[in-house]
PDB file of C-alpha atoms and ligand atoms in Angstrom:
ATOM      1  CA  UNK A   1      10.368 -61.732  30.770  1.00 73.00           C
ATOM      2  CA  UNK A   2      10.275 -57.674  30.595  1.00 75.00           C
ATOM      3  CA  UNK A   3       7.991 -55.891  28.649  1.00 72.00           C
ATOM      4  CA  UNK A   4      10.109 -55.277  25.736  1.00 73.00           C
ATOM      5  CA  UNK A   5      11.136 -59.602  25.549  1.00 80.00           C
ATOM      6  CA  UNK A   6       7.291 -60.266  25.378  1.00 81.00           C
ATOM      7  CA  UNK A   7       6.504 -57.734  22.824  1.00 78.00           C
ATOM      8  CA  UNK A   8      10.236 -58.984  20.579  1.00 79.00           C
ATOM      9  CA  UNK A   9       8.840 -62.558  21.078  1.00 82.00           C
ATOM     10  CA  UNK A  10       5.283 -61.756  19.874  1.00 83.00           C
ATOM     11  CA  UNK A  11       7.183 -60.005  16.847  1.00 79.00           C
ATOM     12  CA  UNK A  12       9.405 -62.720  15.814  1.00 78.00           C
ATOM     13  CA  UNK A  13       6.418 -65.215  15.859  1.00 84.00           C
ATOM     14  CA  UNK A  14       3.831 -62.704  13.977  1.00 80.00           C
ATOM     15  CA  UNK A  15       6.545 -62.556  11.442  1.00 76.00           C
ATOM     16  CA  UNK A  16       6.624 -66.659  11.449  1.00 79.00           C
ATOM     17  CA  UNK A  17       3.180 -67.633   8.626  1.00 79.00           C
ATOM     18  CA  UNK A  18       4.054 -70.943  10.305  1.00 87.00           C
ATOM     19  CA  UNK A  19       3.269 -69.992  13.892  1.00 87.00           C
ATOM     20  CA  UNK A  20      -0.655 -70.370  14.168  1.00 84.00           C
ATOM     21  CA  UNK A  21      -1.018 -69.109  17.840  1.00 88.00           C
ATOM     22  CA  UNK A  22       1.233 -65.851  16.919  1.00 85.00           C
ATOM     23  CA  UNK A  23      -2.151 -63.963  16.727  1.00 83.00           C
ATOM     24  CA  UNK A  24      -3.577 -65.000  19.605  1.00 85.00           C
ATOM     25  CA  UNK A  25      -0.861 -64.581  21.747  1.00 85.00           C
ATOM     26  CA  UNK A  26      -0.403 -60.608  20.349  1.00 82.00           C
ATOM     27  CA  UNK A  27      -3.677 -59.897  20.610  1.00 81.00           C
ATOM     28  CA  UNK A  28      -3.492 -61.134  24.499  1.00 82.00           C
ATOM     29  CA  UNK A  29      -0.246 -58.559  24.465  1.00 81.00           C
ATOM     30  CA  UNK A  30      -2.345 -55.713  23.288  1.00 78.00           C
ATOM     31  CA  UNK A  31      -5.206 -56.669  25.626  1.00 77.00           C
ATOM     32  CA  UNK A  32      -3.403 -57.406  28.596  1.00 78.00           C
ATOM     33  CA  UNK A  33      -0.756 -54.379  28.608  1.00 75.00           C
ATOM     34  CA  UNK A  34      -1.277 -50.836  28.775  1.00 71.00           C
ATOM     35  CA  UNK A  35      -1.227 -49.391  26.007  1.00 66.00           C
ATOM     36  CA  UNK A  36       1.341 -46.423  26.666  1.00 66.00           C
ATOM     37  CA  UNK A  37       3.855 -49.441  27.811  1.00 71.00           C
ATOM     38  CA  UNK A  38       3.575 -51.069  24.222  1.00 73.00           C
ATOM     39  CA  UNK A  39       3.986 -47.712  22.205  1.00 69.00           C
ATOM     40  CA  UNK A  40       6.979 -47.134  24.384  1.00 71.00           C
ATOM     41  CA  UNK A  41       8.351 -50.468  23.972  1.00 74.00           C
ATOM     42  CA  UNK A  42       7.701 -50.259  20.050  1.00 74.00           C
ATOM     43  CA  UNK A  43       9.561 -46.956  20.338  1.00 73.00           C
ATOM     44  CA  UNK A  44      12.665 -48.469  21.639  1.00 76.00           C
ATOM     45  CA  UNK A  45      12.686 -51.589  19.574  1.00 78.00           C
ATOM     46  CA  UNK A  46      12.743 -48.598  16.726  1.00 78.00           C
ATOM     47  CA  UNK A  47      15.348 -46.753  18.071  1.00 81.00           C
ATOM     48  CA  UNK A  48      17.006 -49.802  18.442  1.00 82.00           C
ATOM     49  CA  UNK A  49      17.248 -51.132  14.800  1.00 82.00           C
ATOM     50  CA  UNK A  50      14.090 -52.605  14.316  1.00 79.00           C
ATOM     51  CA  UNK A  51      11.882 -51.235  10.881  1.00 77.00           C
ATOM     52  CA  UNK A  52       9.143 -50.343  12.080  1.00 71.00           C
ATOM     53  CA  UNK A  53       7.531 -52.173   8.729  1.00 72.00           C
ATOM     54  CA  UNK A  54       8.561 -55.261  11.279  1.00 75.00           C
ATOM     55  CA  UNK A  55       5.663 -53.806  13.831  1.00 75.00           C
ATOM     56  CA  UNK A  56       2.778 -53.360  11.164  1.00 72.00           C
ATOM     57  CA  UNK A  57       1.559 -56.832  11.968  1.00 75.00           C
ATOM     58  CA  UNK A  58       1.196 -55.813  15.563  1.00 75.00           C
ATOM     59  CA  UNK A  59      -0.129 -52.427  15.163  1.00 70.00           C
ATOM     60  CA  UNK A  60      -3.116 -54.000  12.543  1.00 74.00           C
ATOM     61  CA  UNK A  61      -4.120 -56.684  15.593  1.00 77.00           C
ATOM     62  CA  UNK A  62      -3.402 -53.143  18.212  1.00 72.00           C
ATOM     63  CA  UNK A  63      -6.104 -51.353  15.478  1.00 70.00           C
ATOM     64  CA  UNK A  64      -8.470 -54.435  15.298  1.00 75.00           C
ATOM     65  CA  UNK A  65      -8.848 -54.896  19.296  1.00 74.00           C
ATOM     66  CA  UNK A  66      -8.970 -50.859  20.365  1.00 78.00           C
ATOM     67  CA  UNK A  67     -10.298 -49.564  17.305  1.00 79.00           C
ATOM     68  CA  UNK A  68     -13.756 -50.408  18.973  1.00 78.00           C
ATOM     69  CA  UNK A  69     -13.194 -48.806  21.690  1.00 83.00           C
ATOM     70  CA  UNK A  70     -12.233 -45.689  19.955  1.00 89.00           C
ATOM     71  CA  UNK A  71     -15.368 -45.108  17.865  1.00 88.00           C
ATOM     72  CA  UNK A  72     -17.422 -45.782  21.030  1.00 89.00           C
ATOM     73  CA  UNK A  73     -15.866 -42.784  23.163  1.00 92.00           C
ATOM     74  CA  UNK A  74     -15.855 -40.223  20.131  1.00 92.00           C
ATOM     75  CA  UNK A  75     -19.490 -41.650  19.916  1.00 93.00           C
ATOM     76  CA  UNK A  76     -20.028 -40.104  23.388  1.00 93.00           C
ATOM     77  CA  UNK A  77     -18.789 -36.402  22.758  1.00 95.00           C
ATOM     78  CA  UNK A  78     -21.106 -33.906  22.341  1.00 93.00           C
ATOM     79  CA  UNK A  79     -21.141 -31.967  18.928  1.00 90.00           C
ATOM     80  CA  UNK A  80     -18.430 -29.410  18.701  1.00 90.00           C
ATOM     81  CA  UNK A  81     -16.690 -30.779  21.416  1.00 96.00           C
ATOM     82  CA  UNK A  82     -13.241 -29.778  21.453  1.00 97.00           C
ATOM     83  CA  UNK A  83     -11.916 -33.584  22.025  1.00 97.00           C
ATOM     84  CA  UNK A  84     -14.211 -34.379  18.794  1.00 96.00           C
ATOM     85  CA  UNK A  85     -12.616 -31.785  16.624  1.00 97.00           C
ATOM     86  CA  UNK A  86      -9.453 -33.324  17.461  1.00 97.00           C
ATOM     87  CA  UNK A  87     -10.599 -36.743  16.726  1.00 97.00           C
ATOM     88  CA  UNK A  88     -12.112 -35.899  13.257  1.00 96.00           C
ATOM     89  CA  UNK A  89      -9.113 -33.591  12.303  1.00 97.00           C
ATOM     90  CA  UNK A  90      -6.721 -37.456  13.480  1.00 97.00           C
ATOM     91  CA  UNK A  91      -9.133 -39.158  10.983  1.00 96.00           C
ATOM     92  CA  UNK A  92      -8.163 -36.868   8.068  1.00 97.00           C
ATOM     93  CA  UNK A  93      -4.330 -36.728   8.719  1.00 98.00           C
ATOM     94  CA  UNK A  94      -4.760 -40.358   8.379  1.00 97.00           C
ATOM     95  CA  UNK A  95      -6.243 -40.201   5.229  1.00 97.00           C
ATOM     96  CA  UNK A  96      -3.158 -38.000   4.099  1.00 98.00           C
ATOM     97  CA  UNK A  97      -0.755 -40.806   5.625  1.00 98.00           C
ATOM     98  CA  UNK A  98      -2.503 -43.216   3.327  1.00 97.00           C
ATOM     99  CA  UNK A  99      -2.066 -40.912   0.457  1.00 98.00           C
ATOM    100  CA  UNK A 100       1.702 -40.401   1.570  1.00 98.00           C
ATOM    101  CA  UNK A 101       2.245 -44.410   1.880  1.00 97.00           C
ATOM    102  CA  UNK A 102       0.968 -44.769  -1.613  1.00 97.00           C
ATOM    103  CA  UNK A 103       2.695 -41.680  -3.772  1.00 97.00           C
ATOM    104  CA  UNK A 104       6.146 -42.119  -2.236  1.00 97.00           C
ATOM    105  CA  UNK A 105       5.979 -46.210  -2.783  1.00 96.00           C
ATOM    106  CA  UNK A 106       4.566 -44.936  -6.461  1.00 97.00           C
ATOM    107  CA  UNK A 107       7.584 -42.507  -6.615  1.00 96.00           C
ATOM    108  CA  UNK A 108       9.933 -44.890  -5.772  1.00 96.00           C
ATOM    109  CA  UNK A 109       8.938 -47.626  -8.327  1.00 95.00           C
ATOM    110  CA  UNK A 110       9.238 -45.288 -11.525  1.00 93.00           C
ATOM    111  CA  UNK A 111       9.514 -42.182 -12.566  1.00 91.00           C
ATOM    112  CA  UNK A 112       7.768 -39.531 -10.588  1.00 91.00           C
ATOM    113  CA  UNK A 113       4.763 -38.330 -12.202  1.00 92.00           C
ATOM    114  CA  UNK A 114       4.077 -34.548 -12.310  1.00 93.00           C
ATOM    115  CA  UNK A 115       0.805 -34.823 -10.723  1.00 96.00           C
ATOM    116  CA  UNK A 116       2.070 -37.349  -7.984  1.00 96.00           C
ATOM    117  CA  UNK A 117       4.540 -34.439  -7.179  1.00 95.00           C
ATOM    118  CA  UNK A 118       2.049 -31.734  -6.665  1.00 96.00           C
ATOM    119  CA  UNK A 119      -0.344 -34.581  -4.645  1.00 97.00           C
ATOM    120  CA  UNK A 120       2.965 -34.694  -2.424  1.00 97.00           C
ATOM    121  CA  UNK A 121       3.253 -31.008  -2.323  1.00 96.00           C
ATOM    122  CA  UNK A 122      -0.668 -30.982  -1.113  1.00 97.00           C
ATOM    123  CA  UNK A 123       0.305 -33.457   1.112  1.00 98.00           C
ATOM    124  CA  UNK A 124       3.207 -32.009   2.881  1.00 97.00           C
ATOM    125  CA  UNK A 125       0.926 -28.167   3.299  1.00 97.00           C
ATOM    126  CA  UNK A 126      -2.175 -30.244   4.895  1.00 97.00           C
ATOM    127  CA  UNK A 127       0.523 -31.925   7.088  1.00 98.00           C
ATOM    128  CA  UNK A 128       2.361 -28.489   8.095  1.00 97.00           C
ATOM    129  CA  UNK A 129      -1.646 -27.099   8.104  1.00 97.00           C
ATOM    130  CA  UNK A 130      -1.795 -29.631  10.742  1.00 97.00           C
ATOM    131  CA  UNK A 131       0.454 -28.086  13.244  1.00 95.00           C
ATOM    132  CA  UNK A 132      -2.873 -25.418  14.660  1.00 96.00           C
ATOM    133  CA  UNK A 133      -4.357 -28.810  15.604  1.00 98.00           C
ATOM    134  CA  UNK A 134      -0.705 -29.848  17.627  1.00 98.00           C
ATOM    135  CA  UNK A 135      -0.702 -26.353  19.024  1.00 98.00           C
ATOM    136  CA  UNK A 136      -4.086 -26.365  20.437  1.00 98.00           C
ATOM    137  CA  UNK A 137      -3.330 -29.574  22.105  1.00 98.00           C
ATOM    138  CA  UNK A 138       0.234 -28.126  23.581  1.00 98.00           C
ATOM    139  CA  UNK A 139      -0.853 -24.559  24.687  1.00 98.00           C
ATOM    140  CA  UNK A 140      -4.765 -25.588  25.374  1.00 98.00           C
ATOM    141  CA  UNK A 141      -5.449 -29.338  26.285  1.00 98.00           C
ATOM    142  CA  UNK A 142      -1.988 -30.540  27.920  1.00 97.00           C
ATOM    143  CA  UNK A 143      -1.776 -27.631  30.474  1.00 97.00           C
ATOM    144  CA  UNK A 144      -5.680 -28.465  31.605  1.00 97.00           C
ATOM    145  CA  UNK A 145      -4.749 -31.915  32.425  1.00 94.00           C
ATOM    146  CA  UNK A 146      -1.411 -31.096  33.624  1.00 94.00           C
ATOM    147  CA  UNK A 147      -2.925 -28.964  35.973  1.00 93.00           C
ATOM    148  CA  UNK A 148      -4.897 -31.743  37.006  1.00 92.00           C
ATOM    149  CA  UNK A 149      -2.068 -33.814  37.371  1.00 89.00           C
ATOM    150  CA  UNK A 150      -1.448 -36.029  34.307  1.00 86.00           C
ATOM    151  CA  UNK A 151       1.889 -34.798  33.303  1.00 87.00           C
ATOM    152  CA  UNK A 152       3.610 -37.617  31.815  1.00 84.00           C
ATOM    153  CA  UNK A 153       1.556 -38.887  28.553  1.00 86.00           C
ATOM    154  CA  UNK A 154       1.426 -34.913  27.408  1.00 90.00           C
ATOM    155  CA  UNK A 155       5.120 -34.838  27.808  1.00 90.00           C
ATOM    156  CA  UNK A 156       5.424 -37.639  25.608  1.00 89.00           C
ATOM    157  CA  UNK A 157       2.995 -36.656  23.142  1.00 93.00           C
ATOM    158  CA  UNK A 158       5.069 -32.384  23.227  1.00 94.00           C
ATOM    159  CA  UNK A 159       8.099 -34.530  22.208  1.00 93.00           C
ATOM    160  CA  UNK A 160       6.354 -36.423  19.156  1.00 94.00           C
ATOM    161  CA  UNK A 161       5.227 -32.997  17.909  1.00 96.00           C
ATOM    162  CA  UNK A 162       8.942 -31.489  17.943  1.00 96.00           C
ATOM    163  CA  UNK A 163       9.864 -35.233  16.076  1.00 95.00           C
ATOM    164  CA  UNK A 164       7.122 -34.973  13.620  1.00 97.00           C
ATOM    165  CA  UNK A 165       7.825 -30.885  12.989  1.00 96.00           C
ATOM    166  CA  UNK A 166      10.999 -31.089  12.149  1.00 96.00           C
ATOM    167  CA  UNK A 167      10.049 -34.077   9.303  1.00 97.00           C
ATOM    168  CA  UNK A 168       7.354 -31.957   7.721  1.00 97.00           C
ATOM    169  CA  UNK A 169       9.097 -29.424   7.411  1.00 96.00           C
ATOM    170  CA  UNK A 170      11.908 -31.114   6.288  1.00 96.00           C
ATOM    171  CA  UNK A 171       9.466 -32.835   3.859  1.00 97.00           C
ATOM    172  CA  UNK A 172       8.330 -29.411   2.410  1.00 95.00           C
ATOM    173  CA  UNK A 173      11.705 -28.190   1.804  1.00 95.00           C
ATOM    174  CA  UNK A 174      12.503 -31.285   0.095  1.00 94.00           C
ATOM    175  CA  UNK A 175      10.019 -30.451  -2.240  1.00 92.00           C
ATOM    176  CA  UNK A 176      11.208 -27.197  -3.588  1.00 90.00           C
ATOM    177  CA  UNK A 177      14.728 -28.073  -3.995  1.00 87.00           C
ATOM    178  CA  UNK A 178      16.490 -29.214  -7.351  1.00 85.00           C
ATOM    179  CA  UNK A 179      18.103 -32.479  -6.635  1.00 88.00           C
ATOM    180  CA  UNK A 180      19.359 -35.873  -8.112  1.00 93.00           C
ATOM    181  CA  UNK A 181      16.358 -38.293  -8.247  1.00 93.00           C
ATOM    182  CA  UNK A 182      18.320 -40.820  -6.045  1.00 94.00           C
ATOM    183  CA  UNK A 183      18.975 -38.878  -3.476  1.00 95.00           C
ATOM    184  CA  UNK A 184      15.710 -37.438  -3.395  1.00 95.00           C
ATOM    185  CA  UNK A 185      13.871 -41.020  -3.227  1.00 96.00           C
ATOM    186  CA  UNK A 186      16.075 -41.820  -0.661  1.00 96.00           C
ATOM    187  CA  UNK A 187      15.139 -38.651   1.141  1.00 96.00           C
ATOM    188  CA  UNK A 188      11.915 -39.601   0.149  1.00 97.00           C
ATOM    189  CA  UNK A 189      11.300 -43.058   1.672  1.00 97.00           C
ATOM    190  CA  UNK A 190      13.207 -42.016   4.660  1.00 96.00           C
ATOM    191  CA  UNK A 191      10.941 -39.227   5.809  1.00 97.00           C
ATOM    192  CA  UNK A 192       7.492 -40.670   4.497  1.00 97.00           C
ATOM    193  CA  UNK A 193       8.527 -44.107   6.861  1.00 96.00           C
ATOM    194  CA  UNK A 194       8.945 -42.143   9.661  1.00 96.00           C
ATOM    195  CA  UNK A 195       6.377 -39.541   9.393  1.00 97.00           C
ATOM    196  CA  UNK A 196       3.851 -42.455   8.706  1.00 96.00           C
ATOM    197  CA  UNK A 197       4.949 -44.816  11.197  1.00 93.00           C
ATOM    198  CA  UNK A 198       5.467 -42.093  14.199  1.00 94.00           C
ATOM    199  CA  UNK A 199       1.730 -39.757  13.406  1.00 96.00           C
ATOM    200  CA  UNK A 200      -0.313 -43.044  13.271  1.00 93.00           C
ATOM    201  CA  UNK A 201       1.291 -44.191  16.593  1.00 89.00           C
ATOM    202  CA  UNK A 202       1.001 -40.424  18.181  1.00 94.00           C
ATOM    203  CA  UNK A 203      -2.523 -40.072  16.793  1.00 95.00           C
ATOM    204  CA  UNK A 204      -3.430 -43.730  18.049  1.00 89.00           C
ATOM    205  CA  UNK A 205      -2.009 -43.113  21.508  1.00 88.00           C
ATOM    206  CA  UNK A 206      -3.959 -39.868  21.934  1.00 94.00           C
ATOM    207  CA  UNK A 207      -7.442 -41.585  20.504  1.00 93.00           C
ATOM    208  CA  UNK A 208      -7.259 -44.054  22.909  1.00 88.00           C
ATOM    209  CA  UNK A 209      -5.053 -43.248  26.082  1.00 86.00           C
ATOM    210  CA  UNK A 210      -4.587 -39.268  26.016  1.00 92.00           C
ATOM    211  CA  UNK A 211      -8.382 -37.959  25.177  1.00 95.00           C
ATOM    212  CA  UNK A 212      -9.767 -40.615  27.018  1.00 92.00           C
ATOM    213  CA  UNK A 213      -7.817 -39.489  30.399  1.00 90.00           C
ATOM    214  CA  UNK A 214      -8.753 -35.893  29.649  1.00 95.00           C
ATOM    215  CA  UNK A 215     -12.355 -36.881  29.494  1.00 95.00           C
ATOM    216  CA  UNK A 216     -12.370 -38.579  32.095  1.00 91.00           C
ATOM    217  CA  UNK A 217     -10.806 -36.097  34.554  1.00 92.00           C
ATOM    218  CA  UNK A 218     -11.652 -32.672  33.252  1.00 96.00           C
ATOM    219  CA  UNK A 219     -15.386 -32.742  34.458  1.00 94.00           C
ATOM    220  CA  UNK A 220     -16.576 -29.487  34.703  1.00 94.00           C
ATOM    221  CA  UNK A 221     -18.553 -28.085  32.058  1.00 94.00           C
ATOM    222  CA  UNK A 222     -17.538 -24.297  32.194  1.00 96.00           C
ATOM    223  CA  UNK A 223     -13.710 -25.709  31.897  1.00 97.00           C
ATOM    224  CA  UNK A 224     -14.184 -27.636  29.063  1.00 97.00           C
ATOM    225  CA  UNK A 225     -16.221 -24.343  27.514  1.00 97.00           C
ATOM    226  CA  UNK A 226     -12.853 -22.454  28.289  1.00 98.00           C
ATOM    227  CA  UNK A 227     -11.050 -24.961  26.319  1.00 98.00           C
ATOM    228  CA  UNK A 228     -13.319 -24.185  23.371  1.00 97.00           C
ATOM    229  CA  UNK A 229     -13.014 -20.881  23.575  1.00 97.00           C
ATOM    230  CA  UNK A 230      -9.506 -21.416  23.304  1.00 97.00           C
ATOM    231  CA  UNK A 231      -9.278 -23.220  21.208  1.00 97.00           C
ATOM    232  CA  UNK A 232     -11.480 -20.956  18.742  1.00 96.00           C
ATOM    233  CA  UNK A 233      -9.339 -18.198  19.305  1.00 97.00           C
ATOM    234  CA  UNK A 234      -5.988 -20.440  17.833  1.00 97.00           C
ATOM    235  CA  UNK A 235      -7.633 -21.584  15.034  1.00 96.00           C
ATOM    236  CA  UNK A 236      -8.691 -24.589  12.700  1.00 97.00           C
ATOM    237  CA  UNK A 237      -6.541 -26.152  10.302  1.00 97.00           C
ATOM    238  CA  UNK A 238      -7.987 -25.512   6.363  1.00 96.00           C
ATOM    239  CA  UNK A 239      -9.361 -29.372   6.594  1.00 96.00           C
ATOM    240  CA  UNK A 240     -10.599 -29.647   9.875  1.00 96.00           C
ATOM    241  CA  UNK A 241     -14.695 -30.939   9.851  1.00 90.00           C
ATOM    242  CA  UNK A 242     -16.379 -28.350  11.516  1.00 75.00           C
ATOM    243  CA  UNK A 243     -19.709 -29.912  13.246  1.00 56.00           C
TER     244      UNK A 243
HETATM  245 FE1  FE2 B 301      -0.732 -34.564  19.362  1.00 74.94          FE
HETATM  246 FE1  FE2 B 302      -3.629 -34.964  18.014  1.00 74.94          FE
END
């Protein structure tokens, strides 16, 4: 079986409350295969047709086993490290996911409130804030490991920024236009799903594959001072934890 059979098969049996091995046998799947492999065969079972509500079982049991592994590198960074400004600033742009999840499904089910429509507006600026973090990544951290030779996951992760831009903004705009109330909830729920779904995975992939590799193979002090520096001089987003 290819990658992508093993990963529909593990799928269709999470999805089965009858199948009692289903979460042994995914969390072998997220054990055993690389984790760049998986997010790219999620991806095309996505583009493919598949809701990627239909993955959530997979990515909690993906959480569960790596999550570990994630609080024990960031545990390893020094203070003010550049990788652990990036990690902290991931762990609040997953707290304005959550938010997202929860106003648009609140949206959708009645009325929208006033004050869930300025948390959404809050949301969307923090998101679109978040872009200094993307851009010290893209013109900072990618080229030093490019340089060092690990070209491919930072040309995955330049092409999830451009994805995720164009939603936020898109998102924003949304927000400031007069419209029907159906067609904005469908709006809505289109763009939160996918803005959701797609940062968790990005952020996920870089906690666990991309800063790890950069760790790992940018070793000289002074360089990683550079990329400080550099990172000073782009900028902080207005809720990134400094410290
Ligand atoms: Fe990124
Ligand atoms: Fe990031």
């Amino acid at each position: 079986m290819s990658q992508r059979e093993v990963l529909v098969d593990v799928l269709r049996r999470l999805s089965d409350p009858d199948d009692l091995g289903a979460k042994e046998a995914a969390q072998k799947l997220v054990t055993e295969v690389d984790p760049l492999e998986l997010s790219l065969a999620e991806q095309q079972l996505v583009d493919e047709g598949t809701r990627p509500e239909e993955l959530r079982h997979l990515c909690a049991i993906h959480l569960e086993v790596l999550g570990d592994q994630i609080q024990d590198f960031r545990a390893q960074l020094p203070p003010a490290h550049p990788l652990r400004t990036l990690m902290l600033e991931h762990e609040k742009l997953l707290g304005f996911l959550a938010e997202l999840e929860d106003v648009n499904a609140r949206i959708q089910a009645s009325e929208p409130a006033p004050q869930d429509l300025e948390l959404l507006r809050a949301i969307a600026d923090n998101l679109i804030d978040g872009n200094k973090h993307h851009q010290r990544e893209e013109d900072v951290l990618f080229p030093a490991m490019e340089e060092l030779g690990i070209t491919g996951p930072p040309r995955i992760m330049r092409l999830e920024h451009d994805m995720l831009k164009a939603r936020k903004a898109r998102l924003q705009e949304l927000l400031s236009k007069q419209m029907d109330l159906q067609e904005f909830r469908k709006e809505l729920a289109g763009l939160a799903a996918f803005i959701v779904f797609n940062l968790r995975d990005h952020i996920f992939k870089e906690d666990s594959i991309l800063y790890p590799a950069a760790w790992r193979t940018i070793t000289s002090k002074a360089e990683w001072e550079r990329i400080r520096e550099e990172c000073d001089r782009i900028g902080y987003c207005s809720f990134t934890p400094m410290g």
